[in-house]
Coordinates of C-alpha atoms in Angstrom, one line a residue:
X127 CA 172.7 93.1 -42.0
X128 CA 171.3 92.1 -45.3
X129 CA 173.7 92.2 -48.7
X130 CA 172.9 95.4 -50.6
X131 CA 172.7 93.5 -53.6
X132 CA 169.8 91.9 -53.6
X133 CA 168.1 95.6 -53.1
X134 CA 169.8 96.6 -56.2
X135 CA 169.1 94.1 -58.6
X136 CA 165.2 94.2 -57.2
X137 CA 165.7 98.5 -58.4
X138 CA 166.8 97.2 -61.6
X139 CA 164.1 94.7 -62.3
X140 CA 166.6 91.7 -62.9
X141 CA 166.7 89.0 -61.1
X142 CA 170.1 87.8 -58.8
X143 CA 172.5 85.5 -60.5
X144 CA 172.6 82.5 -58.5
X145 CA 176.3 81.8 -59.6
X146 CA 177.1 85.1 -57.8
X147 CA 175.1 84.7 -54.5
X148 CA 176.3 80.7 -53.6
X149 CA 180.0 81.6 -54.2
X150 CA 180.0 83.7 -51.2
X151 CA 179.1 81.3 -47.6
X152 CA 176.6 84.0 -46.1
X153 CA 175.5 83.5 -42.3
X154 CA 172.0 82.3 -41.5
X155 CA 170.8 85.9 -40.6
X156 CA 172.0 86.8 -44.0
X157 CA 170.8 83.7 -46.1
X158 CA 167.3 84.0 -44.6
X159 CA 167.6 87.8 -46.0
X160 CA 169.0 86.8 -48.9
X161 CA 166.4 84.3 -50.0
X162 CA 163.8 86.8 -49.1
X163 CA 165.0 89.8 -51.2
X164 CA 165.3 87.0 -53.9
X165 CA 161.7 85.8 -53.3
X166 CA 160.8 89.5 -53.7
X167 CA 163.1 90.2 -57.3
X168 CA 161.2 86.7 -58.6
X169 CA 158.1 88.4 -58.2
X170 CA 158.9 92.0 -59.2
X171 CA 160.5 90.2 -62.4
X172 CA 157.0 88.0 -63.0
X173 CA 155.0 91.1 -63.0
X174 CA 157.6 92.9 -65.2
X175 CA 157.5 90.1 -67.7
X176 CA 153.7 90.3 -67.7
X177 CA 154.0 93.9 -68.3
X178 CA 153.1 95.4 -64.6
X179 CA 154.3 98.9 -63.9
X180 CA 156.1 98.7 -60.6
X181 CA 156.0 102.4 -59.8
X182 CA 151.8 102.4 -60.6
X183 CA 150.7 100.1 -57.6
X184 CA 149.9 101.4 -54.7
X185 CA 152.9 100.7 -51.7
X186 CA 152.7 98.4 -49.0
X187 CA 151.4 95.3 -48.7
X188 CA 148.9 93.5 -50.7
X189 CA 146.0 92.8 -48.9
X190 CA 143.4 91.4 -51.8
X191 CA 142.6 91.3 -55.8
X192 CA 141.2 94.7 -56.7
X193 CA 139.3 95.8 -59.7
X194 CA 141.9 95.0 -62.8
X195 CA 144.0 93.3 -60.7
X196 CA 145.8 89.8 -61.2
X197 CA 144.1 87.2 -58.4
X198 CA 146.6 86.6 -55.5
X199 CA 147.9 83.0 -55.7
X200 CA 147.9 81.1 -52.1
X201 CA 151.7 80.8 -52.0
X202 CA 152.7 84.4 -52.7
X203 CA 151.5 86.1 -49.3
X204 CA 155.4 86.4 -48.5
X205 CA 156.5 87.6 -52.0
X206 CA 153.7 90.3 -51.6
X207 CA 155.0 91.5 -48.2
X208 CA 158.5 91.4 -49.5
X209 CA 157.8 93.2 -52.1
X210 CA 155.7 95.7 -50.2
X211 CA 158.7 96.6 -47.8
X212 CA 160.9 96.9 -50.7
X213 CA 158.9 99.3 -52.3
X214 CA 158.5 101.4 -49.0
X215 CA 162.3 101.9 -48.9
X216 CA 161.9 103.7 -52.6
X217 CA 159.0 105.1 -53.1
X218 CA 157.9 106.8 -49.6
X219 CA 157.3 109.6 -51.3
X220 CA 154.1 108.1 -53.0
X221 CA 152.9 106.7 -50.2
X222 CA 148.9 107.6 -49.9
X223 CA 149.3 109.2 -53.6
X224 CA 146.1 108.4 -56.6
X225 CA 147.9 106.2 -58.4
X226 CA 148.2 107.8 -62.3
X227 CA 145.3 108.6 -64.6
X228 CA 147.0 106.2 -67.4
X229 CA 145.9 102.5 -66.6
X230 CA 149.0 99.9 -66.9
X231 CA 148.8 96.8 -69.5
X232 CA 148.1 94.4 -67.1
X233 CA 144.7 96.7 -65.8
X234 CA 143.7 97.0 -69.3
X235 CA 144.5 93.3 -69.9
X236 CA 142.0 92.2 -66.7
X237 CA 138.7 92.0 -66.9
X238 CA 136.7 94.6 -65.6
X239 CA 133.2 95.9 -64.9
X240 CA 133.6 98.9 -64.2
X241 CA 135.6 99.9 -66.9
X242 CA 134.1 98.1 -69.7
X243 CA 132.1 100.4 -72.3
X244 CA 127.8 100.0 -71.8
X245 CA 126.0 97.6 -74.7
X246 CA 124.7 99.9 -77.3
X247 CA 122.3 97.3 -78.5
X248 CA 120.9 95.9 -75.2
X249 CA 117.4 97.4 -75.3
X250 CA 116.7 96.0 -78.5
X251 CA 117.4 92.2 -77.9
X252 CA 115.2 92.7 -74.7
X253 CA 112.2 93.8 -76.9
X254 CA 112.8 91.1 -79.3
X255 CA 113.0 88.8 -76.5
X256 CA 109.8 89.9 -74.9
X257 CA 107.6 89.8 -78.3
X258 CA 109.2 86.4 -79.4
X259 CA 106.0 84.6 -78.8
X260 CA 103.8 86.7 -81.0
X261 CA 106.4 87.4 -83.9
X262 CA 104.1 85.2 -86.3
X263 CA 101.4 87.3 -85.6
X264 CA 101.0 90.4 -88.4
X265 CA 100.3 93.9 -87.9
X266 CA 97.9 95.3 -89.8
X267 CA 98.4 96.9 -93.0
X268 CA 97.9 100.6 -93.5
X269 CA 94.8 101.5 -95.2
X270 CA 96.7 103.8 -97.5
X271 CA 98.1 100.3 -98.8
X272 CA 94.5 99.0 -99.1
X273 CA 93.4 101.8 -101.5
X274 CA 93.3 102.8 -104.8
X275 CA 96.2 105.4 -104.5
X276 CA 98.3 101.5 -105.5
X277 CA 97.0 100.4 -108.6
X278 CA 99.1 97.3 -109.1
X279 CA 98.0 95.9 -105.1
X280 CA 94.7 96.4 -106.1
X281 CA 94.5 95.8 -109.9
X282 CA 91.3 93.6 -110.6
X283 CA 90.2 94.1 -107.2
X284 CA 86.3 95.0 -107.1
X285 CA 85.4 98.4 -105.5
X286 CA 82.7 96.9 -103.2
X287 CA 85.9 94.9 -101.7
X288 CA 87.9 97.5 -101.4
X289 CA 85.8 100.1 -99.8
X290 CA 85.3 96.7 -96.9
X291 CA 88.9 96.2 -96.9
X292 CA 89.1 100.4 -95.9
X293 CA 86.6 99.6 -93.4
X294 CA 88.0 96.3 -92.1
X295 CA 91.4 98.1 -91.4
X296 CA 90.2 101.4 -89.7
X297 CA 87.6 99.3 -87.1
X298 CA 84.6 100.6 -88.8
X299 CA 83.0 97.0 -89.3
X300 CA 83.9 95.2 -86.1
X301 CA 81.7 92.2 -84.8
X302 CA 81.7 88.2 -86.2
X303 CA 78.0 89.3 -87.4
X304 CA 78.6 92.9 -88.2
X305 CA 81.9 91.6 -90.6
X306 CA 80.2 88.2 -92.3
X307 CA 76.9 90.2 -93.1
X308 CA 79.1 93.1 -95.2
X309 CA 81.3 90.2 -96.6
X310 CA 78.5 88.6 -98.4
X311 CA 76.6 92.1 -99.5
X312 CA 80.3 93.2 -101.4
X313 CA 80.3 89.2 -102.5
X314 CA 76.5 90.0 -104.0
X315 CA 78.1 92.9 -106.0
X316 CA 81.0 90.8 -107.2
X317 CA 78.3 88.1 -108.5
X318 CA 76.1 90.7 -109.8
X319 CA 78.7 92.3 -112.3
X320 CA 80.4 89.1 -112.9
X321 CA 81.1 88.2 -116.9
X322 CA 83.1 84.9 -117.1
X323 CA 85.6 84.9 -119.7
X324 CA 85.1 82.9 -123.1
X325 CA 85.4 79.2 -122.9
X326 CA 85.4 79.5 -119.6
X327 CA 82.0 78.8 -117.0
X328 CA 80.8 80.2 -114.2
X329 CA 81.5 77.2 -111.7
X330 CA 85.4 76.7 -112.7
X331 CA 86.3 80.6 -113.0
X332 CA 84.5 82.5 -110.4
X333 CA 85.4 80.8 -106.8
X334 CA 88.9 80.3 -107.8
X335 CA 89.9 82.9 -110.4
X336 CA 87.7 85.9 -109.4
X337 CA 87.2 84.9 -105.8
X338 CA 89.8 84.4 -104.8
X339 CA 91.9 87.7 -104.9
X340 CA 88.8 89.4 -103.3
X341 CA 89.5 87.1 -100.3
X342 CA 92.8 87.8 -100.2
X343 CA 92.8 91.6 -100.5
X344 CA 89.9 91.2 -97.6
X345 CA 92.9 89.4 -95.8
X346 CA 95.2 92.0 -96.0
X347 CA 93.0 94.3 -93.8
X348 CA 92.3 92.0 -91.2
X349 CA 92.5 88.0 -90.4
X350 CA 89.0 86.3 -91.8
X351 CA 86.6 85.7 -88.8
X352 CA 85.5 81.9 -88.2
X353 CA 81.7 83.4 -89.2
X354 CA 83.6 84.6 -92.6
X355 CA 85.1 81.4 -93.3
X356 CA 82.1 79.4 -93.0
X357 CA 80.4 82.2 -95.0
X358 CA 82.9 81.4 -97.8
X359 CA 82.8 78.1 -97.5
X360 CA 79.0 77.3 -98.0
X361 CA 79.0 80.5 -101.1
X362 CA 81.9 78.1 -102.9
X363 CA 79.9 75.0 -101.7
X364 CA 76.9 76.2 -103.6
X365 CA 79.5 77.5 -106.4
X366 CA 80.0 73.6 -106.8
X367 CA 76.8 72.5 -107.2
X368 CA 75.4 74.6 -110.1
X369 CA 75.5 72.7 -113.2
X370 CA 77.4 73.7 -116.4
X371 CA 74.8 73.8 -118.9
X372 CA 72.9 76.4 -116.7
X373 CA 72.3 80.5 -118.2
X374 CA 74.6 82.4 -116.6
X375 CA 71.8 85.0 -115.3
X376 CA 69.7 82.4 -113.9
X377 CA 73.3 81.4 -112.0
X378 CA 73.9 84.6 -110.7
X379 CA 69.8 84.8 -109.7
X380 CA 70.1 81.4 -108.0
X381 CA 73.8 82.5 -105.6
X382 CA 72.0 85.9 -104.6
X383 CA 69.1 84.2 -103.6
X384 CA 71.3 81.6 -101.2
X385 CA 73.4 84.2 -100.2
X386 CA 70.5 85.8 -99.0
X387 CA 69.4 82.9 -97.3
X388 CA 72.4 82.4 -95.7
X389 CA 72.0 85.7 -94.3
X390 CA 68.5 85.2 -93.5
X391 CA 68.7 81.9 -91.8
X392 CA 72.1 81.7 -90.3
X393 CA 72.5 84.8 -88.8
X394 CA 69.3 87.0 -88.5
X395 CA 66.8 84.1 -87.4
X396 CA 69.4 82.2 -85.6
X397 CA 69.5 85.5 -83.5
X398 CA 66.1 86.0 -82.8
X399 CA 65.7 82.5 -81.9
X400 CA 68.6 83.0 -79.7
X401 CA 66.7 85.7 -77.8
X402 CA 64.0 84.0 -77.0
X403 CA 65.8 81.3 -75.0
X404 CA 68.3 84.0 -73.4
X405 CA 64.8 86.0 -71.9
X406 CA 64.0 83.1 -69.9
X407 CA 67.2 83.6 -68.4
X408 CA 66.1 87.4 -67.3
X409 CA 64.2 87.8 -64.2
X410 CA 62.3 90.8 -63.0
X411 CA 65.1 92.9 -60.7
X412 CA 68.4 91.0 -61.9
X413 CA 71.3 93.0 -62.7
X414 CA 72.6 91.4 -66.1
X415 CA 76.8 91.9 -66.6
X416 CA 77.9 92.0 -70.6
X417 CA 80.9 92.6 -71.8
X418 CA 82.2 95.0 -74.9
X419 CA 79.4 95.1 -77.4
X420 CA 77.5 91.7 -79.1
X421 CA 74.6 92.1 -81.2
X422 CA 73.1 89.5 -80.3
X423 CA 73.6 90.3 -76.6
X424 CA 72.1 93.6 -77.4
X425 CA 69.0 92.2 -79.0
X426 CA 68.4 90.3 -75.9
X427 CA 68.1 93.1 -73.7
X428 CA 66.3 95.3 -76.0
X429 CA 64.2 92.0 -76.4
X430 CA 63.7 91.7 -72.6
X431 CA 62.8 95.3 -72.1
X432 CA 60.2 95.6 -74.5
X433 CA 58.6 92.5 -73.3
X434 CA 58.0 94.5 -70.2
X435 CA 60.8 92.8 -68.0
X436 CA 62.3 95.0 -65.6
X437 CA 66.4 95.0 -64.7
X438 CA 69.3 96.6 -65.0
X439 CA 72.6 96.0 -66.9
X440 CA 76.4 96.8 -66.1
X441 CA 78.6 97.3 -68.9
X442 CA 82.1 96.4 -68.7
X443 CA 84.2 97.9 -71.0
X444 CA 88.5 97.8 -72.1
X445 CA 90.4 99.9 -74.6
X446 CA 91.6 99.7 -77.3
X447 CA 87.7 99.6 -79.1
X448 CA 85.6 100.3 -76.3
X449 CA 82.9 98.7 -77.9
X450 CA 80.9 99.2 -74.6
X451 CA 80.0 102.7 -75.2
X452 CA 78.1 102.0 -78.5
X453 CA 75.7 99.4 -76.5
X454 CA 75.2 101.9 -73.8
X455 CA 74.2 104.5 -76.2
X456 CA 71.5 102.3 -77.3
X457 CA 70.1 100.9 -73.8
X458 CA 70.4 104.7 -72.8
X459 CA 67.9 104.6 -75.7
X460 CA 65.6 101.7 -75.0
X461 CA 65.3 103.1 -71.1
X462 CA 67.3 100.7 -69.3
X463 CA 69.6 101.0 -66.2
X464 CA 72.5 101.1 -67.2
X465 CA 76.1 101.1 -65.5
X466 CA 79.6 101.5 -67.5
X467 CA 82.3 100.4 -65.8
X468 CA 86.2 99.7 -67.1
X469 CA 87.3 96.1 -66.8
X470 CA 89.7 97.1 -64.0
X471 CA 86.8 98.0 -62.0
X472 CA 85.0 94.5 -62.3
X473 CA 85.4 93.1 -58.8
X474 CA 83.9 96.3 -57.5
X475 CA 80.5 95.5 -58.9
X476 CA 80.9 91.5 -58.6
X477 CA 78.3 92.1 -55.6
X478 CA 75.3 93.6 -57.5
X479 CA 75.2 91.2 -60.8
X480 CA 73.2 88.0 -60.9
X481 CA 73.4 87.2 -64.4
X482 CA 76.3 87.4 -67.2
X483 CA 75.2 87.4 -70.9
X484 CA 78.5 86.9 -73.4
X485 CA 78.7 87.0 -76.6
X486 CA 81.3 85.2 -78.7
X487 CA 83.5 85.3 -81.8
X488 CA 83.8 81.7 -82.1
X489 CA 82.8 78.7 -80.3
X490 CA 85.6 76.3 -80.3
X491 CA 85.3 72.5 -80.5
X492 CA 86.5 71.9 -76.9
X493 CA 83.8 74.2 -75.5
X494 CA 86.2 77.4 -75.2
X495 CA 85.2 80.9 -75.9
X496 CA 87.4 82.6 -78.3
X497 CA 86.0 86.2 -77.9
X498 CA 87.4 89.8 -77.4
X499 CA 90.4 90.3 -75.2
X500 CA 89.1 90.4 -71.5
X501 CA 86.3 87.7 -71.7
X502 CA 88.0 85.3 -70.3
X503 CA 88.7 87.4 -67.3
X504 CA 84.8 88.4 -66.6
X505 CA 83.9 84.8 -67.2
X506 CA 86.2 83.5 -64.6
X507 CA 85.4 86.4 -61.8
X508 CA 81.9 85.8 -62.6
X509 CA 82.3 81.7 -62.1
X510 CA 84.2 82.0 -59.4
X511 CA 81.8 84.4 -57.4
X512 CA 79.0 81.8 -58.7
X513 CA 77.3 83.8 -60.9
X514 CA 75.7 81.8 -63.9
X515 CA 77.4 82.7 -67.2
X516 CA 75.8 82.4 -70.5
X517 CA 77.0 82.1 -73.9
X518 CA 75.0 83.4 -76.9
X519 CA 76.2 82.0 -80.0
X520 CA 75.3 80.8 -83.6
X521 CA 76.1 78.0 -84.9
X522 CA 77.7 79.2 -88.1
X523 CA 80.4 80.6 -85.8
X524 CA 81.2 76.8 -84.0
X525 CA 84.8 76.1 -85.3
X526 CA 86.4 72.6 -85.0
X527 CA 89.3 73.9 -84.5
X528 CA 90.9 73.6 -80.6
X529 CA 92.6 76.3 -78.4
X530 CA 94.2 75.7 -75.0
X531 CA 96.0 79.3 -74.8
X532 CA 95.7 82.6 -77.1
X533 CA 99.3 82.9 -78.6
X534 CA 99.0 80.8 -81.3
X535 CA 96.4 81.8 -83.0
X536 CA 95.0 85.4 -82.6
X537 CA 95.2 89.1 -84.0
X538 CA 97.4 91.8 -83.5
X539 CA 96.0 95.8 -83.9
X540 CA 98.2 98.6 -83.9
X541 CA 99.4 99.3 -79.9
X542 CA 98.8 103.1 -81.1
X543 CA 95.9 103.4 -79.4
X544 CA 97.3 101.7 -76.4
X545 CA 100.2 104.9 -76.4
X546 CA 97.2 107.7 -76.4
X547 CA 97.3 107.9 -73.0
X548 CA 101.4 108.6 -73.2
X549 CA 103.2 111.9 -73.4
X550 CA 105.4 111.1 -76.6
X551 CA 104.6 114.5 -78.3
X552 CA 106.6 117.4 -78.3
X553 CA 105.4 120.5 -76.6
X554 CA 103.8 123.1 -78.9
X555 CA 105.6 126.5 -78.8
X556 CA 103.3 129.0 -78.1
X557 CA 102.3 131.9 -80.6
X558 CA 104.3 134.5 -81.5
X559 CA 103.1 138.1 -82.4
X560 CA 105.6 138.6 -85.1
X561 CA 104.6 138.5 -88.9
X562 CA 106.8 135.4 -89.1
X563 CA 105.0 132.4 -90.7
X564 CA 104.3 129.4 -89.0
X565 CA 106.8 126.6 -88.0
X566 CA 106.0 123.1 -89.1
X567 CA 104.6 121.3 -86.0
X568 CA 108.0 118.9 -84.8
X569 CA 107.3 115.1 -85.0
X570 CA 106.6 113.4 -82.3
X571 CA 110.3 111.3 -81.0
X572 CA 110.5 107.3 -81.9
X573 CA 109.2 105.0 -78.6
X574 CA 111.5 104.4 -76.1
X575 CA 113.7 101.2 -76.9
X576 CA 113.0 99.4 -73.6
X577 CA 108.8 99.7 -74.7
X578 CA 107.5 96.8 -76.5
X579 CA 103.6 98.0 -77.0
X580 CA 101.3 94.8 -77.8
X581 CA 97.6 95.2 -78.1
X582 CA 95.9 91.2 -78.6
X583 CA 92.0 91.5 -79.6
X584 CA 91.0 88.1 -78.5
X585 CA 91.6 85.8 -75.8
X586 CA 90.1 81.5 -74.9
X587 CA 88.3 81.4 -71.8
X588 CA 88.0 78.5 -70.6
X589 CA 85.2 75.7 -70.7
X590 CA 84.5 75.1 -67.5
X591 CA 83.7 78.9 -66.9
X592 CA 80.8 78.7 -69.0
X593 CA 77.3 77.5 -67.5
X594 CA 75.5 76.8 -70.8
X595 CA 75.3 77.8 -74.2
X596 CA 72.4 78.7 -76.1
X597 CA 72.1 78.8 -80.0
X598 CA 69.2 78.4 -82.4
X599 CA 69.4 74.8 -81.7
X600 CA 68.9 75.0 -77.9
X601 CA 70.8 75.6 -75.0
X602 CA 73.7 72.8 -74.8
X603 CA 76.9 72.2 -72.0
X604 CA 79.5 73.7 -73.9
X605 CA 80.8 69.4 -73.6
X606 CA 77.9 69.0 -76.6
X607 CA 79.9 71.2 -79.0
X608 CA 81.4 68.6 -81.1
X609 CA 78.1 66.9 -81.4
X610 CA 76.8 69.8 -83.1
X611 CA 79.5 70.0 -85.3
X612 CA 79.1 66.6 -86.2
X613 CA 75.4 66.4 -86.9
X614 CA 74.1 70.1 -87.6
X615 CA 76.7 70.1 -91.0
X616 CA 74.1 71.9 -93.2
X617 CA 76.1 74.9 -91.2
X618 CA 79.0 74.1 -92.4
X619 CA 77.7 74.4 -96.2
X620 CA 78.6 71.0 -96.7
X621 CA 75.0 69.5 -97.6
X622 CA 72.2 70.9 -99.5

């Protein structure tokens, strides 16, 4: 038989005293026992000191490391069983009982997954996360912030601009051409009511004083267009060149007339030049694939059709604009075939077309289109199927600049129209009969934390998906950019 006291001592939670047990000269049976009960107190002691609760583990044996449990250690598979058999003795009347609702120290002490409290805050690093590469992109501003209803933000600011900056921000005036042309028409206003200040002159004051803030409020709408820039640039160019000693109505006289020139030369005759290369292109029976809505695109076909040419057209079209609809309102008009599609839908009709007419927002150094969002898909089905894809572009919009991806540089519009589709308004309560008035309509709840809306307006296609381009100068591999940058710089506004 085994000494009771080793049982005793492991009911108190204390340890034998050695002195105690090696006095007495036990027999092997009862040494082996005796070193096993003390194996068993030295391990009910070790979890007492670290602040276990004997009586809230489960009994029996311990047969692996559950949830808020201490891992086993590789030597203690004997203390566990001692320890197990122990508590059998005691507590058999808790045998296959729940252990109790309160958790012990060392449970609270593990770690745990299950226990452990959700993040309140792990939506939001996830959105963050997943705009981080367009954070230096800005919204747009409201247009209530563009108008006069904030007389210091638009103190000194001429009405002509702000009317455009009203349009700018609501997407009335969209298109490179569309945008420079009303630029230069509120910039004829500005010039026409223009007064420079005493001991002041016209060419020091007006494109740096007065000009200035006009640009910038124009800014604060939307992101100046390469066409704009240029457009800027060759109005402060001839700015510069006007002497001193000239009468400031015969100043103002001489910039109206080149801004009209400008507009003239640059951008009207440029595109009916550009038309006439672009027809060649059309053959009787071809089925012509544009994208969104170019006005210079549009003037080819209109162009074409008038000429007596006969084909058809596919539109493809993608929210947020839908700029599409507008050009099929006016072939609708002109007579001509005419299919709307979505750009989802573009590999269904990929069989039919035989030509593809782009236009472009800019023209970039290395040959790229940078153009509305989803050009640089059509221009890559269309390449890849073989289809010939041509670029109609000025040369006013040819930028030196270079683009290998769109993050970098591009434009951000308000994902609101991107949510239309979405049911993130609150259902109406019907009528009541009662004389009761009305209820004010409930706001429509916040987005959903784990949605991170992002609506892009351009994308860079890439060069090699372009067969030629064709500008006032003649049609060019899109590798002769940089020439034309180089040697066509009365574009630029750079030389008389």
């Amino acid at each position: 038989m085994s000494s009771p006291r080793p049982a005793s001592l492991l009911a108190q939670g204390k340890p034998p005293k050695p002195s105690s047990v090696s006095a007495q000269q036990p027999s092997p049976k009862n040494a082996k026992a005796t070193a096993k009960a003390e194996k068993a107190a030295r391990r009910a002691a070790q979890k007492a000191a670290q602040g276990g609760d004997a009586e809230g583990t489960a009994p029996g044996p311990v047969q692996g490391v559950g949830a808020g449990q201490q891992p086993q250690q590789p030597g203690l598979g004997q203390q566990g069983q001692g320890q197990g058999v122990q508590k059998g003795k005691g507590g058999a009347q808790n045998h296959g009982a729940k252990p109790q609702n309160a958790p012990s120290k060392a449970d609270s002490a593990a770690p745990s997954t299950s226990s452990a409290p959700p993040p309140t805050s792990s939506a939001s690093p996830a959105t963050f996360d997943a705009l981080q590469p367009f954070l230096h992109l800005d919204l747009p501003m409201p247009s209530s912030s563009l108008s006069h209803s904030l007389g210091a933000s638009t103190a000194g600011i001429h009405p002509s601009i702000i009317r455009l900056a009203l349009q700018y921000s609501e997407f009335k005036v969209v298109g490179a051409n569309a945008r420079c042309i009303a630029m230069l028409e509120a910039f004829k206003d500005i010039i026409a009511s223009y007064t420079p200040p005493p001991q002041t002159t016209l060419t020091r004051h007006l494109p740096t004083t007065h000009l200035n803030p006009q640009i910038a409020h124009l800014i604060r709408a939307r992101p100046l267009s390469v066409s704009m820039g240029t457009a800027i640039r060759y109005l402060k160019y001839e700015i510069s060149l006007i002497e001193m000693e000239m009468d400031l109505d015969q100043a103002k006289s001489l910039l109206l007339s080149k801004i009209d020139s400008f507009i003239r030369d640059r951008i009207l005759l440029a595109g009916r030049v550009i038309e006439q290369h672009a027809i060649d292109k059309i053959r009787d029976g071809d089925t012509v694939l544009t994208y969104a809505r170019s006005s210079v695109i549009e003037g080819v076909l209109l162009e074409a059709k008038r000429q007596g040419k006969e084909f058809s057209v596919v539109v493809v079209d993608s929210r947020p604009l839908y700029e599409g609809k507008n050009l099929l309102a006016s072939l609708r008009l002109a007579s001509i075939p005419t299919t709307y599609v979505l750009l989802p839908s573009l590999s269904l009709i990929l069989p039919r077309v035989s030509l593809c007419l782009l236009g472009t927002h800019a023209l970039l150094s290395n040959g790229a289109m940078f153009s509305r969002a989803g050009t640089a898909m059509v221009a890559m089905m269309l390449r890849e199927k073989g289809v010939p894809v041509v670029c109609c572009c000025e040369t006013y919009k040819f930028s030196e600049r270079i683009m290998l991806d769109s993050i970098v540089g591009n434009e951000r519009a308000t994902p609101l129209p991107l949510l239309a589709d979405l049911s993130l308004s609150s259902p109406v309560p019907a009528p009541s009969s009662s004389s009761k008035p009305p209820v004010a309509p409930v706001p429509a709840p916040a987005l959903p934390s784990s949605l991170s809306p992002l609506s892009l307006l351009y994308d860079v296609s890439r060069p090699e998906d372009v067969t030629v381009v064709i500008t006032e100068a003649g049609l060019i591999p899109v590798q002769s950019v940089p020439v034309l940058l180089r040697d066509y710089k009365p574009v630029q506004g750079r030389n008389t």
